[in-house]
mmCIF file of C-alpha atoms in Angstrom:
data_model
loop_
_atom_site.group_PDB
_atom_site.id
_atom_site.type_symbol
_atom_site.label_atom_id
_atom_site.label_comp_id
_atom_site.label_asym_id
_atom_site.label_seq_id
_atom_site.Cartn_x
_atom_site.Cartn_y
_atom_site.Cartn_z
ATOM 1 C CA UNK A 1 -107.724 125.080 -104.619
ATOM 2 C CA UNK A 2 -109.255 128.495 -104.429
ATOM 3 C CA UNK A 3 -112.777 129.860 -104.563
ATOM 4 C CA UNK A 4 -115.669 127.465 -104.975
ATOM 5 C CA UNK A 5 -115.145 124.053 -106.541
ATOM 6 C CA UNK A 6 -117.716 121.517 -107.704
ATOM 7 C CA UNK A 7 -117.444 117.864 -108.656
ATOM 8 C CA UNK A 8 -118.209 116.218 -110.934
ATOM 9 C CA UNK A 9 -118.271 118.795 -113.722
ATOM 10 C CA UNK A 10 -120.423 116.547 -115.897
ATOM 11 C CA UNK A 11 -122.797 113.757 -114.885
ATOM 12 C CA UNK A 12 -125.054 111.479 -116.894
ATOM 13 C CA UNK A 13 -127.460 109.315 -114.940
ATOM 14 C CA UNK A 14 -130.488 107.143 -115.460
ATOM 15 C CA UNK A 15 -133.783 107.815 -113.747
ATOM 16 C CA UNK A 16 -133.246 104.974 -111.273
ATOM 17 C CA UNK A 17 -129.714 105.953 -110.269
ATOM 18 C CA UNK A 18 -128.571 107.632 -107.078
ATOM 19 C CA UNK A 19 -125.765 110.149 -107.308
ATOM 20 C CA UNK A 20 -124.378 113.073 -105.328
ATOM 21 C CA UNK A 21 -123.011 116.450 -106.328
ATOM 22 C CA UNK A 22 -120.272 117.953 -104.196
ATOM 23 C CA UNK A 23 -119.389 121.581 -103.549
ATOM 24 C CA UNK A 24 -116.468 122.924 -101.525
ATOM 25 C CA UNK A 25 -115.701 126.538 -100.748
ATOM 26 C CA UNK A 26 -112.240 127.743 -99.745
ATOM 27 C CA UNK A 27 -113.268 131.306 -98.889
ATOM 28 C CA UNK A 28 -114.160 130.943 -95.218
ATOM 29 C CA UNK A 29 -117.784 131.857 -95.920
ATOM 30 C CA UNK A 30 -120.661 130.951 -93.618
ATOM 31 C CA UNK A 31 -123.515 130.552 -96.125
ATOM 32 C CA UNK A 32 -123.875 128.165 -99.071
ATOM 33 C CA UNK A 33 -126.466 127.786 -101.806
ATOM 34 C CA UNK A 34 -127.668 125.415 -104.522
ATOM 35 C CA UNK A 35 -129.084 126.823 -107.770
ATOM 36 C CA UNK A 36 -130.520 125.203 -110.897
ATOM 37 C CA UNK A 37 -129.888 126.810 -114.292
ATOM 38 C CA UNK A 38 -131.917 125.488 -117.227
ATOM 39 C CA UNK A 39 -131.640 126.699 -120.801
ATOM 40 C CA UNK A 40 -133.570 129.906 -121.480
ATOM 41 C CA UNK A 41 -134.694 130.125 -117.839
ATOM 42 C CA UNK A 42 -133.462 132.233 -114.917
ATOM 43 C CA UNK A 43 -131.234 130.841 -112.235
ATOM 44 C CA UNK A 44 -133.516 129.210 -109.653
ATOM 45 C CA UNK A 45 -132.598 129.160 -105.987
ATOM 46 C CA UNK A 46 -133.036 125.667 -104.526
ATOM 47 C CA UNK A 47 -131.535 125.635 -101.031
ATOM 48 C CA UNK A 48 -129.791 128.015 -98.646
ATOM 49 C CA UNK A 49 -127.603 126.972 -95.718
ATOM 50 C CA UNK A 50 -126.391 129.392 -93.068
ATOM 51 C CA UNK A 51 -123.922 128.152 -90.451
ATOM 52 C CA UNK A 52 -124.686 124.594 -91.607
ATOM 53 C CA UNK A 53 -128.424 124.941 -90.985
ATOM 54 C CA UNK A 54 -130.893 124.890 -93.832
ATOM 55 C CA UNK A 55 -132.694 128.220 -93.852
ATOM 56 C CA UNK A 56 -134.433 127.976 -97.198
ATOM 57 C CA UNK A 57 -136.019 125.187 -99.194
ATOM 58 C CA UNK A 58 -137.557 126.724 -102.258
ATOM 59 C CA UNK A 59 -140.307 124.181 -102.948
ATOM 60 C CA UNK A 60 -137.834 121.702 -104.358
ATOM 61 C CA UNK A 61 -139.021 118.109 -105.004
ATOM 62 C CA UNK A 62 -137.895 115.559 -102.447
ATOM 63 C CA UNK A 63 -135.842 113.708 -105.063
ATOM 64 C CA UNK A 64 -133.262 116.433 -104.366
ATOM 65 C CA UNK A 65 -131.783 116.153 -100.877
ATOM 66 C CA UNK A 66 -129.140 118.624 -99.650
ATOM 67 C CA UNK A 67 -126.571 118.011 -96.947
ATOM 68 C CA UNK A 68 -124.189 120.462 -95.301
ATOM 69 C CA UNK A 69 -121.805 118.617 -92.939
ATOM 70 C CA UNK A 70 -119.712 121.719 -92.232
ATOM 71 C CA UNK A 71 -119.379 125.298 -93.400
ATOM 72 C CA UNK A 72 -117.004 124.381 -96.239
ATOM 73 C CA UNK A 73 -118.894 121.507 -97.845
ATOM 74 C CA UNK A 74 -122.298 121.147 -99.437
ATOM 75 C CA UNK A 75 -123.794 118.117 -101.133
ATOM 76 C CA UNK A 76 -126.851 117.557 -103.292
ATOM 77 C CA UNK A 77 -128.041 113.957 -103.246
ATOM 78 C CA UNK A 78 -130.052 112.901 -106.265
ATOM 79 C CA UNK A 79 -132.400 109.932 -106.644
ATOM 80 C CA UNK A 80 -135.103 108.887 -109.104
ATOM 81 C CA UNK A 81 -134.669 112.038 -111.151
ATOM 82 C CA UNK A 82 -136.689 112.958 -114.224
ATOM 83 C CA UNK A 83 -135.403 114.050 -117.650
ATOM 84 C CA UNK A 84 -136.656 117.599 -116.942
ATOM 85 C CA UNK A 85 -134.145 117.761 -114.079
ATOM 86 C CA UNK A 86 -131.355 117.940 -116.653
ATOM 87 C CA UNK A 87 -129.675 121.304 -116.087
ATOM 88 C CA UNK A 88 -126.587 123.056 -114.801
ATOM 89 C CA UNK A 89 -126.444 122.892 -110.998
ATOM 90 C CA UNK A 90 -124.503 125.740 -109.455
ATOM 91 C CA UNK A 91 -123.203 126.029 -105.926
ATOM 92 C CA UNK A 92 -122.438 129.408 -104.367
ATOM 93 C CA UNK A 93 -121.155 130.754 -101.066
ATOM 94 C CA UNK A 94 -121.198 134.096 -99.291
ATOM 95 C CA UNK A 95 -120.092 135.694 -96.070
ATOM 96 C CA UNK A 96 -123.314 136.557 -94.300
ATOM 97 C CA UNK A 97 -125.577 138.025 -96.962
ATOM 98 C CA UNK A 98 -122.969 139.767 -99.120
ATOM 99 C CA UNK A 99 -122.327 138.940 -102.763
ATOM 100 C CA UNK A 100 -122.316 135.273 -103.673
ATOM 101 C CA UNK A 101 -119.369 133.509 -105.288
ATOM 102 C CA UNK A 102 -120.321 130.734 -107.684
ATOM 103 C CA UNK A 103 -118.661 127.460 -108.515
ATOM 104 C CA UNK A 104 -118.268 126.261 -112.131
ATOM 105 C CA UNK A 105 -121.342 124.033 -111.912
ATOM 106 C CA UNK A 106 -122.201 120.418 -112.637
ATOM 107 C CA UNK A 107 -123.820 119.762 -115.999
ATOM 108 C CA UNK A 108 -126.391 117.030 -115.256
ATOM 109 C CA UNK A 109 -128.103 114.941 -117.917
ATOM 110 C CA UNK A 110 -130.884 112.558 -116.885
ATOM 111 C CA UNK A 111 -131.677 109.864 -119.424
ATOM 112 C CA UNK B 1 -145.103 137.296 -106.865
ATOM 113 C CA UNK B 2 -141.541 138.026 -107.838
ATOM 114 C CA UNK B 3 -140.613 139.245 -111.298
ATOM 115 C CA UNK B 4 -137.496 140.574 -112.975
ATOM 116 C CA UNK B 5 -137.381 141.765 -116.581
ATOM 117 C CA UNK B 6 -134.358 142.463 -118.727
ATOM 118 C CA UNK B 7 -133.830 142.377 -122.499
ATOM 119 C CA UNK B 8 -132.958 138.976 -123.913
ATOM 120 C CA UNK B 9 -130.222 140.092 -126.272
ATOM 121 C CA UNK B 10 -128.232 143.203 -127.159
ATOM 122 C CA UNK B 11 -125.530 143.967 -129.684
ATOM 123 C CA UNK B 12 -122.902 146.704 -129.420
ATOM 124 C CA UNK B 13 -119.659 147.750 -131.061
ATOM 125 C CA UNK B 14 -116.185 147.483 -129.584
ATOM 126 C CA UNK B 15 -115.206 150.748 -127.902
ATOM 127 C CA UNK B 16 -118.807 151.921 -127.514
ATOM 128 C CA UNK B 17 -121.047 152.278 -124.442
ATOM 129 C CA UNK B 18 -124.005 150.009 -123.736
ATOM 130 C CA UNK B 19 -126.739 150.210 -121.099
ATOM 131 C CA UNK B 20 -128.545 147.078 -119.943
ATOM 132 C CA UNK B 21 -131.829 147.763 -118.156
ATOM 133 C CA UNK B 22 -133.523 145.743 -115.451
ATOM 134 C CA UNK B 23 -136.945 146.268 -113.888
ATOM 135 C CA UNK B 24 -138.183 144.338 -110.891
ATOM 136 C CA UNK B 25 -141.281 143.697 -108.804
ATOM 137 C CA UNK B 26 -140.534 141.818 -105.604
ATOM 138 C CA UNK B 27 -142.143 141.306 -102.214
ATOM 139 C CA UNK B 28 -139.062 142.673 -100.463
ATOM 140 C CA UNK B 29 -135.843 144.432 -101.329
ATOM 141 C CA UNK B 30 -132.447 144.108 -99.667
ATOM 142 C CA UNK B 31 -130.352 145.059 -102.664
ATOM 143 C CA UNK B 32 -129.758 144.433 -106.364
ATOM 144 C CA UNK B 33 -126.829 142.555 -107.861
ATOM 145 C CA UNK B 34 -125.385 142.361 -111.347
ATOM 146 C CA UNK B 35 -123.453 139.275 -112.403
ATOM 147 C CA UNK B 36 -121.556 138.455 -115.594
ATOM 148 C CA UNK B 37 -121.666 134.936 -117.007
ATOM 149 C CA UNK B 38 -119.544 133.806 -119.938
ATOM 150 C CA UNK B 39 -120.816 130.792 -121.857
ATOM 151 C CA UNK B 40 -120.073 127.585 -119.983
ATOM 152 C CA UNK B 41 -118.728 129.405 -116.929
ATOM 153 C CA UNK B 42 -119.938 130.401 -113.474
ATOM 154 C CA UNK B 43 -121.560 133.799 -112.856
ATOM 155 C CA UNK B 44 -119.132 136.351 -111.433
ATOM 156 C CA UNK B 45 -120.109 139.305 -109.268
ATOM 157 C CA UNK B 46 -120.005 142.759 -110.875
ATOM 158 C CA UNK B 47 -121.868 145.198 -108.645
ATOM 159 C CA UNK B 48 -124.286 145.698 -105.765
ATOM 160 C CA UNK B 49 -126.741 148.569 -105.205
ATOM 161 C CA UNK B 50 -128.863 149.013 -102.112
ATOM 162 C CA UNK B 51 -129.314 152.795 -102.125
ATOM 163 C CA UNK B 52 -130.544 154.953 -104.995
ATOM 164 C CA UNK B 53 -127.888 156.312 -107.271
ATOM 165 C CA UNK B 54 -124.885 155.338 -109.318
ATOM 166 C CA UNK B 55 -122.090 153.003 -108.258
ATOM 167 C CA UNK B 56 -118.990 153.195 -110.440
ATOM 168 C CA UNK B 57 -116.351 150.512 -110.681
ATOM 169 C CA UNK B 58 -113.880 151.018 -113.501
ATOM 170 C CA UNK B 59 -115.525 150.528 -116.893
ATOM 171 C CA UNK B 60 -118.719 149.265 -115.250
ATOM 172 C CA UNK B 61 -121.348 151.359 -113.446
ATOM 173 C CA UNK B 62 -124.686 150.373 -111.979
ATOM 174 C CA UNK B 63 -127.656 152.579 -111.181
ATOM 175 C CA UNK B 64 -130.637 151.974 -108.931
ATOM 176 C CA UNK B 65 -133.998 153.676 -108.432
ATOM 177 C CA UNK B 66 -135.951 151.858 -105.734
ATOM 178 C CA UNK B 67 -139.088 153.944 -106.223
ATOM 179 C CA UNK B 68 -139.215 152.943 -109.890
ATOM 180 C CA UNK B 69 -138.080 149.349 -109.394
ATOM 181 C CA UNK B 70 -135.372 150.000 -111.960
ATOM 182 C CA UNK B 71 -131.684 149.441 -112.413
ATOM 183 C CA UNK B 72 -129.215 149.590 -115.252
ATOM 184 C CA UNK B 73 -125.701 148.357 -115.877
ATOM 185 C CA UNK B 74 -123.519 150.659 -117.951
ATOM 186 C CA UNK B 75 -120.497 149.249 -119.726
ATOM 187 C CA UNK B 76 -118.016 151.730 -121.209
ATOM 188 C CA UNK B 77 -115.167 151.241 -123.687
ATOM 189 C CA UNK B 78 -116.546 147.875 -124.676
ATOM 190 C CA UNK B 79 -114.091 145.076 -125.331
ATOM 191 C CA UNK B 80 -114.632 141.795 -127.146
ATOM 192 C CA UNK B 81 -114.210 139.947 -123.849
ATOM 193 C CA UNK B 82 -117.326 141.733 -122.533
ATOM 194 C CA UNK B 83 -119.437 139.448 -124.739
ATOM 195 C CA UNK B 84 -121.359 137.491 -122.110
ATOM 196 C CA UNK B 85 -124.707 137.179 -120.389
ATOM 197 C CA UNK B 86 -125.458 139.833 -117.758
ATOM 198 C CA UNK B 87 -127.726 138.737 -114.932
ATOM 199 C CA UNK B 88 -129.777 141.091 -112.783
ATOM 200 C CA UNK B 89 -130.727 139.677 -109.371
ATOM 201 C CA UNK B 90 -132.712 141.070 -106.451
ATOM 202 C CA UNK B 91 -132.293 139.998 -102.844
ATOM 203 C CA UNK B 92 -135.895 139.881 -101.675
ATOM 204 C CA UNK B 93 -135.400 137.751 -98.589
ATOM 205 C CA UNK B 94 -136.143 138.987 -95.108
ATOM 206 C CA UNK B 95 -133.581 137.502 -92.771
ATOM 207 C CA UNK B 96 -131.760 135.459 -95.389
ATOM 208 C CA UNK B 97 -130.107 136.120 -98.724
ATOM 209 C CA UNK B 98 -132.718 134.966 -101.256
ATOM 210 C CA UNK B 99 -131.904 136.031 -104.766
ATOM 211 C CA UNK B 100 -134.304 136.032 -107.674
ATOM 212 C CA UNK B 101 -132.582 136.274 -111.038
ATOM 213 C CA UNK B 102 -133.684 137.640 -114.374
ATOM 214 C CA UNK B 103 -133.203 135.470 -117.447
ATOM 215 C CA UNK B 104 -130.095 137.452 -118.333
ATOM 216 C CA UNK B 105 -129.163 139.724 -121.237
ATOM 217 C CA UNK B 106 -126.854 138.166 -123.799
ATOM 218 C CA UNK B 107 -124.514 140.906 -125.000
ATOM 219 C CA UNK B 108 -122.626 140.457 -128.259
ATOM 220 C CA UNK B 109 -119.736 142.875 -128.835
ATOM 221 C CA UNK B 110 -118.821 143.218 -132.481
ATOM 222 C CA UNK B 111 -115.575 144.568 -133.944
#
């Protein structure tokens, strides 16, 4: 595997479900990010991790819970989501604060 | 507040030159990025400007004027594969890499 990978690529869940999105970067970077991309809206930064510490939480509802166990892995735990949370969730990584490399995203649908 | 404006859509002809403009108003400025995003794919890094002036990289060039809060992406010798969304993003964060994205400009290259 190279670059930034994300699993699953597609996810359909009910509002009462609990699921997790996974991101793995194979670039040796020290910062990782979660973004939300909704139709017709700009990419929205959700969380930033630097050296496995959360350095940014961009007013994201608590039903989204990030976890960064090491510098290569990033998770987004989801619970009791709403239909308006349906979107493409993108993970990215960077070395320090240089350009970010994005994963292919997880297309999430909340029923 | 933070704000980035770019045109929603543009159309150009194969072999021609197109300029995509971006204006921004942000609380801080650590640099401006341009990303390309094909439909259904992850954004990929194109260019980074932190100082005023033109940065050239093959068929793509990017210009920045910090005093005017303005940037443009210039694409030369357009090819059909250049049909994509082009995202302007500003790093406005202090100690961390916090990007705010525009909604993107959807470029259609016609034969």
